[in-house]
C-alpha positions as a printed NumPy array, in Angstrom:
array([[75.957, 26.182, 66.482],
       [78.12 , 28.511, 63.931],
       [77.917, 25.908, 61.061],
       [74.151, 25.347, 60.915],
       [73.748, 28.994, 61.069],
       [75.961, 29.748, 58.075],
       [74.148, 26.757, 56.259],
       [70.794, 28.004, 56.787],
       [71.687, 31.496, 55.287],
       [73.187, 30.327, 52.463],
       [70.309, 30.129, 50.216],
       [69.449, 34.002, 50.656],
       [73.317, 34.668, 50.129],
       [72.991, 32.929, 46.713],
       [69.562, 34.438, 45.628],
       [71.316, 37.783, 46.496],
       [74.343, 36.732, 44.114],
       [72.054, 35.763, 41.351],
       [70.093, 39.089, 41.727],
       [73.322, 41.192, 41.847],
       [74.553, 39.335, 38.546],
       [71.472, 39.768, 36.761],
       [71.649, 43.628, 37.842],
       [75.204, 43.769, 36.889],
       [73.587, 43.204, 33.14 ],
       [70.732, 45.693, 33.582],
       [68.283, 42.668, 34.193],
       [66.14 , 41.626, 37.266],
       [65.166, 38.41 , 38.592],
       [61.674, 38.989, 37.692],
       [60.676, 37.665, 34.283],
       [64.421, 35.98 , 33.744],
       [64.7  , 32.45 , 33.05 ],
       [66.817, 30.642, 35.42 ],
       [68.509, 27.179, 35.385],
       [68.994, 25.395, 38.544],
       [71.873, 22.698, 37.946],
       [71.031, 19.984, 40.311],
       [68.323, 20.177, 43.363],
       [69.608, 16.849, 45.429],
       [71.02 , 17.37 , 48.866],
       [74.282, 15.945, 47.54 ],
       [76.208, 15.062, 44.182],
       [75.126, 12.183, 42.511],
       [72.455, 11.09 , 44.788],
       [68.452, 11.334, 44.374],
       [67.77 , 12.764, 47.808],
       [66.289, 15.75 , 48.183],
       [65.48 , 16.194, 51.577],
       [66.589, 19.645, 53.061],
       [68.193, 20.447, 49.899],
       [69.029, 24.179, 49.885],
       [68.438, 24.327, 46.288],
       [64.634, 24.141, 46.853],
       [64.881, 27.14 , 49.077],
       [66.816, 28.987, 46.399],
       [64.298, 27.898, 43.909],
       [61.4  , 29.131, 46.106],
       [63.219, 32.534, 46.794],
       [63.582, 33.04 , 42.813],
       [60.119, 32.379, 42.442],
       [58.931, 34.883, 44.907],
       [61.151, 37.514, 43.072],
       [59.599, 36.882, 39.893],
       [61.946, 34.545, 38.234],
       [61.112, 31.746, 35.796],
       [62.803, 28.875, 37.22 ],
       [63.503, 25.378, 35.882],
       [66.006, 22.709, 36.673],
       [68.236, 19.997, 35.491],
       [69.206, 16.849, 37.469],
       [70.064, 13.516, 36.016],
       [69.044, 11.964, 39.638],
       [65.587, 13.41 , 40.109],
       [63.525, 13.49 , 37.377],
       [60.315, 15.085, 39.082],
       [59.644, 17.018, 42.348],
       [57.811, 15.246, 44.843],
       [55.335, 16.766, 47.275],
       [57.107, 17.946, 49.998],
       [55.735, 19.774, 53.29 ],
       [58.029, 22.851, 52.95 ],
       [57.83 , 22.919, 49.356],
       [54.45 , 22.091, 47.854],
       [54.282, 24.706, 45.033],
       [57.32 , 22.734, 43.298],
       [55.678, 19.681, 43.267],
       [55.355, 18.   , 39.828],
       [58.015, 20.237, 38.064],
       [60.063, 17.835, 35.944],
       [63.921, 18.115, 35.277],
       [64.643, 19.721, 31.783],
       [67.039, 18.275, 29.426],
       [70.395, 19.895, 29.385],
       [72.299, 20.389, 26.121],
       [75.705, 21.683, 26.684],
       [75.642, 22.573, 23.054],
       [73.171, 25.3  , 23.554],
       [75.969, 27.081, 25.672],
       [78.491, 27.309, 22.704]])
């Protein structure tokens, strides 16, 4: 169905947008520090099953990115069948003051 096809292609589109944004600033994904804000499947829940953020994370790692995440609902990535290399990654503290 069209919705499923659109949803399944979204992670690769997001990765391409991140890559393009970095390229516009004369940077590449490789060796760039990238912070994912939220990895849960939906806002305000601790459910990561089928979360597109995990696909995005894996894709950025494949391109050499140094990826971390912040999610107030998920402290640590558990073992999953599809994303075993993310297991044990811990949410980093996010300080809004660092952006000012």
